[in-house]
Amino acid sequence: MKKIVDEFGNVFYVDKEIGRGGQGVVYITKDKEIVIKEALKNGNIIEDEQDINSFNKKIKNLTYKPIPFDIKIAKPLSTLKNKAGYTMKMLNGMEPLKKLIPQE
């Protein structure tokens, strides 16, 4: 079972993959209220330390931006330790963004 640790030392155990797209892979954890997004670059999990730090810095900057309450978006709760990604709260009816984009 895959174990992932966040920046605060919280440990999460991946239950299963629930989505995958060009930007990342989303996993539901054993704590059913928390999902984890692990970032992709060129279709692969980001492993380069500089790329990890750059991605996580962007996510930290995003967490300080105001988001209107009427927008149903899962805001990052914490970044991942030694991985490019973040934790977020599972929303009811959460769907991948690609379902919102019309397909040709």
Tab-separated table of N, CA and C in Angstrom, residues 8-98:
chain	number	residue	atom	x	y	z
A	8	PHE	N	3.169	18.562	6.792
A	8	PHE	CA	2.992	18.643	8.238
A	8	PHE	C	3.289	17.318	8.946
A	9	GLY	N	3.674	16.310	8.178
A	9	GLY	CA	3.982	15.004	8.756
A	9	GLY	C	2.785	14.073	8.858
A	10	ASN	N	1.626	14.491	8.341
A	10	ASN	CA	0.459	13.608	8.327
A	10	ASN	C	0.697	12.484	7.326
A	11	VAL	N	0.348	11.267	7.715
A	11	VAL	CA	0.559	10.103	6.860
A	11	VAL	C	-0.777	9.665	6.268
A	12	PHE	N	-0.785	9.449	4.958
A	12	PHE	CA	-1.983	9.001	4.251
A	12	PHE	C	-1.647	7.720	3.503
A	13	TYR	N	-2.601	6.810	3.458
A	13	TYR	CA	-2.430	5.562	2.728
A	13	TYR	C	-3.383	5.570	1.539
A	14	VAL	N	-2.819	5.410	0.355
A	14	VAL	CA	-3.600	5.429	-0.875
A	14	VAL	C	-4.495	4.197	-0.927
A	15	ASP	N	-5.783	4.428	-1.181
A	15	ASP	CA	-6.744	3.336	-1.338
A	15	ASP	C	-6.825	2.925	-2.801
A	16	LYS	N	-7.077	3.929	-3.680
A	16	LYS	CA	-7.130	3.624	-5.115
A	16	LYS	C	-7.053	4.912	-5.922
A	17	GLU	N	-6.692	4.756	-7.182
A	17	GLU	CA	-6.659	5.870	-8.117
A	17	GLU	C	-8.087	6.149	-8.557
A	18	ILE	N	-8.486	7.438	-8.541
A	18	ILE	CA	-9.841	7.782	-8.970
A	18	ILE	C	-9.867	8.691	-10.190
A	19	GLY	N	-8.692	9.154	-10.616
A	19	GLY	CA	-8.650	9.995	-11.795
A	19	GLY	C	-7.233	10.216	-12.271
A	20	ARG	N	-7.116	10.423	-13.569
A	20	ARG	CA	-5.792	10.671	-14.167
A	20	ARG	C	-5.996	11.568	-15.372
A	21	GLY	N	-5.141	12.585	-15.489
A	21	GLY	CA	-5.212	13.488	-16.629
A	21	GLY	C	-3.840	14.028	-16.932
A	22	GLY	N	-3.790	15.048	-17.750
A	22	GLY	CA	-2.521	15.616	-18.153
A	22	GLY	C	-1.756	16.282	-17.033
A	23	GLN	N	-2.471	16.726	-15.994
A	23	GLN	CA	-1.814	17.443	-14.902
A	23	GLN	C	-1.464	16.567	-13.711
A	24	GLY	N	-2.125	15.432	-13.569
A	24	GLY	CA	-1.803	14.617	-12.411
A	24	GLY	C	-2.693	13.415	-12.215
A	25	VAL	N	-2.394	12.712	-11.129
A	25	VAL	CA	-3.130	11.517	-10.738
A	25	VAL	C	-3.781	11.807	-9.393
A	26	VAL	N	-5.065	11.479	-9.264
A	26	VAL	CA	-5.784	11.716	-8.014
A	26	VAL	C	-6.098	10.368	-7.372
A	27	TYR	N	-5.783	10.295	-6.080
A	27	TYR	CA	-6.012	9.080	-5.308
A	27	TYR	C	-6.951	9.368	-4.148
A	28	ILE	N	-7.823	8.431	-3.862
A	28	ILE	CA	-8.583	8.489	-2.621
A	28	ILE	C	-7.741	7.754	-1.580
A	29	THR	N	-7.796	8.224	-0.352
A	29	THR	CA	-7.000	7.618	0.711
A	29	THR	C	-7.890	6.786	1.631
A	30	LYS	N	-7.263	6.085	2.555
A	30	LYS	CA	-8.024	5.309	3.542
A	30	LYS	C	-8.917	6.234	4.365
A	31	ASP	N	-8.483	7.505	4.541
A	31	ASP	CA	-9.320	8.530	5.145
A	31	ASP	C	-10.179	9.060	4.009
A	32	LYS	N	-11.375	8.558	3.859
A	32	LYS	CA	-12.227	8.822	2.691
A	32	LYS	C	-12.537	10.295	2.457
A	33	GLU	N	-12.224	11.172	3.422
A	33	GLU	CA	-12.474	12.603	3.247
A	33	GLU	C	-11.302	13.320	2.579
A	34	ILE	N	-10.170	12.640	2.442
A	34	ILE	CA	-8.974	13.263	1.871
A	34	ILE	C	-8.587	12.573	0.574
A	35	VAL	N	-8.338	13.386	-0.454
A	35	VAL	CA	-7.787	12.877	-1.707
A	35	VAL	C	-6.433	13.540	-1.919
A	36	ILE	N	-5.616	12.879	-2.707
A	36	ILE	CA	-4.265	13.363	-2.979
A	36	ILE	C	-4.091	13.482	-4.484
A	37	LYS	N	-3.516	14.590	-4.897
A	37	LYS	CA	-3.165	14.758	-6.302
A	37	LYS	C	-1.646	14.764	-6.389
A	38	GLU	N	-1.126	13.859	-7.199
A	38	GLU	CA	0.299	13.794	-7.465
A	38	GLU	C	0.511	14.326	-8.878
A	39	ALA	N	1.365	15.327	-9.020
A	39	ALA	CA	1.537	16.028	-10.294
A	39	ALA	C	2.331	15.215	-11.312
A	40	LEU	N	1.972	15.435	-12.584
A	40	LEU	CA	2.658	14.801	-13.702
A	40	LEU	C	3.374	15.858	-14.537
A	41	LYS	N	4.452	15.436	-15.172
A	41	LYS	CA	5.149	16.262	-16.149
A	41	LYS	C	5.481	15.341	-17.318
A	42	ASN	N	4.993	15.695	-18.489
A	42	ASN	CA	5.179	14.845	-19.670
A	42	ASN	C	4.641	13.431	-19.442
A	43	GLY	N	3.546	13.337	-18.700
A	43	GLY	CA	2.894	12.050	-18.469
A	43	GLY	C	3.492	11.195	-17.371
A	44	ASN	N	4.521	11.709	-16.697
A	44	ASN	CA	5.183	10.937	-15.642
A	44	ASN	C	5.141	11.680	-14.311
A	45	ILE	N	5.118	10.909	-13.215
A	45	ILE	CA	5.187	11.510	-11.883
A	45	ILE	C	6.468	12.338	-11.804
A	46	ILE	N	6.368	13.553	-11.280
A	46	ILE	CA	7.528	14.433	-11.147
A	46	ILE	C	8.452	13.884	-10.066
A	47	GLU	N	9.719	13.686	-10.428
A	47	GLU	CA	10.687	13.148	-9.476
A	47	GLU	C	11.891	14.057	-9.265
A	48	ASP	N	12.126	15.001	-10.174
A	48	ASP	CA	13.244	15.921	-10.052
A	48	ASP	C	13.004	16.877	-8.887
A	49	GLU	N	13.966	16.990	-7.974
A	49	GLU	CA	13.793	17.792	-6.757
A	49	GLU	C	13.478	19.249	-7.061
A	50	GLN	N	14.118	19.813	-8.073
A	50	GLN	CA	13.862	21.207	-8.439
A	50	GLN	C	12.428	21.374	-8.960
A	51	ASP	N	11.971	20.427	-9.771
A	51	ASP	CA	10.598	20.471	-10.288
A	51	ASP	C	9.577	20.289	-9.159
A	52	ILE	N	9.894	19.420	-8.203
A	52	ILE	CA	9.017	19.212	-7.047
A	52	ILE	C	8.875	20.516	-6.271
A	53	ASN	N	10.013	21.146	-5.963
A	53	ASN	CA	9.984	22.394	-5.189
A	53	ASN	C	9.245	23.496	-5.931
A	54	SER	N	9.451	23.584	-7.236
A	54	SER	CA	8.782	24.605	-8.044
A	54	SER	C	7.268	24.394	-8.051
A	55	PHE	N	6.838	23.150	-8.258
A	55	PHE	CA	5.406	22.850	-8.273
A	55	PHE	C	4.775	23.162	-6.919
A	56	ASN	N	5.400	22.686	-5.843
A	56	ASN	CA	4.823	22.885	-4.517
A	56	ASN	C	4.786	24.357	-4.119
A	57	LYS	N	5.758	25.140	-4.588
A	57	LYS	CA	5.738	26.584	-4.321
A	57	LYS	C	4.524	27.220	-4.990
A	58	LYS	N	4.222	26.810	-6.222
A	58	LYS	CA	3.042	27.330	-6.922
A	58	LYS	C	1.765	26.978	-6.164
A	59	ILE	N	1.698	25.764	-5.645
A	59	ILE	CA	0.511	25.344	-4.891
A	59	ILE	C	0.380	26.152	-3.607
A	60	LYS	N	1.488	26.362	-2.901
A	60	LYS	CA	1.430	27.165	-1.670
A	60	LYS	C	0.951	28.588	-1.968
A	61	ASN	N	1.420	29.165	-3.075
A	61	ASN	CA	0.968	30.504	-3.455
A	61	ASN	C	-0.527	30.504	-3.769
A	62	LEU	N	-1.014	29.448	-4.376
A	62	LEU	CA	-2.434	29.334	-4.708
A	62	LEU	C	-3.307	29.280	-3.451
A	63	THR	N	-2.827	28.651	-2.392
A	63	THR	CA	-3.642	28.498	-1.187
A	63	THR	C	-3.959	29.836	-0.526
A	64	TYR	N	-3.174	30.860	-0.845
A	64	TYR	CA	-3.410	32.177	-0.260
A	64	TYR	C	-4.333	33.051	-1.102
A	65	LYS	N	-4.716	32.570	-2.278
A	65	LYS	CA	-5.604	33.336	-3.157
A	65	LYS	C	-7.055	33.136	-2.712
A	66	PRO	N	-7.837	34.210	-2.703
A	66	PRO	CA	-9.249	34.062	-2.349
A	66	PRO	C	-10.023	33.362	-3.467
A	67	ILE	N	-10.868	32.413	-3.077
A	67	ILE	CA	-11.721	31.714	-4.040
A	67	ILE	C	-13.158	31.907	-3.581
A	68	PRO	N	-14.031	32.408	-4.451
A	68	PRO	CA	-15.430	32.620	-4.067
A	68	PRO	C	-16.082	31.326	-3.568
A	69	PHE	N	-16.960	31.451	-2.578
A	69	PHE	CA	-17.612	30.291	-1.973
A	69	PHE	C	-18.518	29.537	-2.932
A	70	ASP	N	-19.039	30.228	-3.955
A	70	ASP	CA	-19.976	29.563	-4.862
A	70	ASP	C	-19.280	28.736	-5.941
A	71	ILE	N	-17.962	28.758	-5.971
A	71	ILE	CA	-17.223	27.937	-6.922
A	71	ILE	C	-16.873	26.622	-6.239
A	72	LYS	N	-17.329	25.535	-6.812
A	72	LYS	CA	-17.106	24.202	-6.241
A	72	LYS	C	-15.746	23.671	-6.694
A	73	ILE	N	-14.729	24.005	-5.936
A	73	ILE	CA	-13.377	23.574	-6.257
A	73	ILE	C	-12.715	23.074	-4.976
A	74	ALA	N	-11.930	22.026	-5.114
A	74	ALA	CA	-11.222	21.473	-3.959
A	74	ALA	C	-9.913	22.241	-3.795
A	75	LYS	N	-9.851	23.061	-2.780
A	75	LYS	CA	-8.677	23.879	-2.519
A	75	LYS	C	-7.606	23.027	-1.823
A	76	PRO	N	-6.339	23.181	-2.204
A	76	PRO	CA	-5.274	22.421	-1.553
A	76	PRO	C	-5.227	22.689	-0.048
A	77	LEU	N	-5.041	21.610	0.721
A	77	LEU	CA	-4.909	21.724	2.174
A	77	LEU	C	-3.445	21.754	2.587
A	78	SER	N	-2.637	20.929	1.938
A	78	SER	CA	-1.209	20.866	2.242
A	78	SER	C	-0.473	20.297	1.035
A	79	THR	N	0.801	20.643	0.926
A	79	THR	CA	1.620	20.060	-0.129
A	79	THR	C	2.202	18.743	0.381
A	80	LEU	N	2.720	17.950	-0.529
A	80	LEU	CA	3.293	16.660	-0.167
A	80	LEU	C	4.780	16.811	0.142
A	81	LYS	N	5.249	15.983	1.043
A	81	LYS	CA	6.661	15.990	1.404
A	81	LYS	C	7.423	15.156	0.373
A	82	ASN	N	8.445	15.753	-0.231
A	82	ASN	CA	9.304	15.073	-1.201
A	82	ASN	C	8.571	14.591	-2.448
A	83	LYS	N	7.398	15.154	-2.718
A	83	LYS	CA	6.628	14.810	-3.912
A	83	LYS	C	5.958	16.081	-4.417
A	84	ALA	N	5.737	16.151	-5.715
A	84	ALA	CA	5.006	17.273	-6.291
A	84	ALA	C	3.527	16.930	-6.230
A	85	GLY	N	2.821	17.586	-5.341
A	85	GLY	CA	1.400	17.314	-5.204
A	85	GLY	C	0.836	17.912	-3.938
A	86	TYR	N	-0.426	17.598	-3.705
A	86	TYR	CA	-1.099	18.176	-2.548
A	86	TYR	C	-2.272	17.326	-2.109
A	87	THR	N	-2.712	17.602	-0.874
A	87	THR	CA	-3.914	16.961	-0.345
A	87	THR	C	-5.069	17.930	-0.519
A	88	MET	N	-6.272	17.385	-0.590
A	88	MET	CA	-7.471	18.216	-0.645
A	88	MET	C	-8.634	17.434	-0.051
A	89	LYS	N	-9.644	18.152	0.346
A	89	LYS	CA	-10.835	17.516	0.911
A	89	LYS	C	-11.700	16.976	-0.221
A	90	MET	N	-12.187	15.764	-0.038
A	90	MET	CA	-13.081	15.150	-1.027
A	90	MET	C	-14.409	15.889	-1.009
A	91	LEU	N	-14.842	16.323	-2.180
A	91	LEU	CA	-16.129	17.011	-2.293
A	91	LEU	C	-17.182	16.034	-2.792
A	92	ASN	N	-18.415	16.184	-2.333
A	92	ASN	CA	-19.508	15.365	-2.862
A	92	ASN	C	-19.648	15.626	-4.352
A	93	GLY	N	-19.745	14.561	-5.110
A	93	GLY	CA	-19.922	14.696	-6.548
A	93	GLY	C	-18.683	15.170	-7.280
A	94	MET	N	-17.533	15.010	-6.655
A	94	MET	CA	-16.290	15.458	-7.269
A	94	MET	C	-16.079	14.736	-8.595
A	95	GLU	N	-15.804	15.512	-9.638
A	95	GLU	CA	-15.603	14.970	-10.978
A	95	GLU	C	-14.301	15.520	-11.547
A	96	PRO	N	-13.633	14.775	-12.411
A	96	PRO	CA	-12.434	15.312	-13.068
A	96	PRO	C	-12.794	16.516	-13.928
A	97	LEU	N	-11.884	17.496	-14.027
A	97	LEU	CA	-12.130	18.683	-14.839
A	97	LEU	C	-12.391	18.332	-16.296
A	98	LYS	N	-11.802	17.238	-16.774
A	98	LYS	CA	-11.980	16.883	-18.184
A	98	LYS	C	-13.443	16.591	-18.516
